[in-house]
Amino acid sequence: MTSLPERFNFAAHLFDLNREHAGRTAYIDDRGRLAYGALEDRARRVATVLLEAGVRREERVLLLMHDTSDWPACFLGCLYAGVVPVAVNTLLTVADYAYMLAHSRAQAALVSGALLPVLSQALAQGPHEVGTLLVSQSVGTLPAAARDLEAAIGAAQPLPAAAPTGADDPGFWLYSSGSTGKPKGTVHTHGNLWWTAELYGKPVLGLTRDDVCFSAAKLYFAYGLGNALTFPLSVGATVVLMAERPTPDATFQRWVEHRPTVFFGAPTGFAGMLASPRLPERAAVALRMCSSAGEALPAEIAQRFKAHFGCDIIDGIGSTEMLHIFLSNRPGDIRYGTTGKPVPGYEVALQGEDGQPVADGEVGELYIRGPSAALLYWGQRDKTRETFQGGWTKSGDKYVRDAEGYYTYAGRSDDMLKVSGIYVSPFEVESTLMQHPAVLEAAVIGTQDAQGLTKAKAFVVLKDGQAATQEALQAFVKERLAPYKYPRFIEFLPELPKTATGKIQRFRLREREARA
């Protein structure tokens, strides 16, 4: 396998690749177009701003921004300067951001103007180390400690040379959800980005500079980061970014207006688009291929999509820990209903509870070995050792391999749910429900809707003499957790099934749901 040089800075690598066509469009967002040359210039100015503000090599910088061209400019600017961007979900709560600020010990923060209020509340919650706050697309009067990003970039000179980082140096963080609801700071290297492009973006997706890429998954996801930055910029392609939520109508608008050739989505999104009365005709779009990840893609959705658009959906599975997809269908080798075969360059193994390989047709725990694995979970040694076992990464997913080598998803190894492609901890939802004054107990499981997609369902026991409606409890959860975490279904029970020691038996609830 190819090895990287001892000195490697991924941002400098991308800039070197694209300097010969500096005038080509790198990004199209809601404000306009940004050429490759301008992207490099802005990123190198961001690097200067951060270093002049006193942020040092390998210190962390919180990146809380909507998908505009400022996001890649800031992310790459951090890498170029040798500082470590911590890219975080824009849909979280004040408490989530307060935890991430403290856990990462971020020395600076880069934030979209629309998200400044929630970040300001998080900064006010307790001691933090943020000394520099840069605001993109700021509106109104900024707090005393904040600076307008555009003004700061305009006043800075491009950093002359990239930090002399190594391929194995910490490059950036992404937060991965934990089974207890506490996020894990997943530390990735400069080299990991390169590996995902070389092993998946180029050979499996076959991206070229003539492609126009559009990802419904946002840049702060590992999936979206590859789709809308690592892969297209590694081949000189153009990327469409969308700051708003990827609703069917918003997605269709970009399909028709900017005519992307490759679209990256998730099963829930594809199902919603197919159900829309405003689904564009085949002739109105330019799609040559779509990618799906985040949760298993039901065969029926893929078949209906292809029948309408004449376009395959390449379904695969990746993880925050492995950075992108390692098991996938691919053009010319698609078996809908399966997750395909291992991506060349990665090894996949299925193990039984005894740690031994399982036979074809038997369910096993999925382990992966490949060069894009994260270094560790920051400050969580026990969880690091549990997940990263020698050269292997434990996925937490269960799979079945058939005699022809195709892998089919068989569920999670823990009680975590994946709803609309995002992990949801049932424990976090349960504990929130139990804060309601009418709720005695709650248990949350995953259930499939009519299209075969996983949704969270809560079984709730009310206190004697208390009453509550499904709608009231859903609103209660939405007020306290990120909106995507609320239970789509709630069923009231007189009691929950438990063991002799009082532990809730979620498997009994899953059996009950299967019989319903």
Coordinates of C-alpha atoms in Angstrom, one line a residue, residues 9 11-13 15 19 40 43-44 47 51 75-83 158-165 190:
N9 CA -0.3 18.8 5.5
A11 CA -4.6 21.5 3.2
A12 CA -1.3 22.2 1.5
H13 CA -1.7 19.0 -0.4
F15 CA -3.8 23.6 -2.6
R19 CA -3.2 25.6 -8.2
E40 CA -6.7 28.9 -1.0
A43 CA -7.9 29.6 4.0
R44 CA -4.3 30.9 4.3
A47 CA -4.5 30.5 9.2
L51 CA -1.8 32.3 14.6
F75 CA -11.4 24.1 8.2
L76 CA -8.5 24.1 5.7
G77 CA -7.1 27.3 7.3
C78 CA -6.9 25.5 10.6
L79 CA -5.1 22.5 9.0
Y80 CA -2.7 24.8 7.1
A81 CA -1.8 26.6 10.4
G82 CA -1.3 23.2 12.2
V83 CA -4.1 23.9 14.6
P158 CA -2.0 34.8 3.5
L159 CA 0.3 32.6 5.7
P160 CA 3.4 32.1 3.6
A161 CA 3.9 28.4 4.3
A162 CA 2.0 25.5 5.8
A163 CA 2.8 24.2 9.2
P164 CA 5.3 21.3 8.8
T165 CA 2.8 18.7 10.1
H190 CA -4.0 14.8 8.3

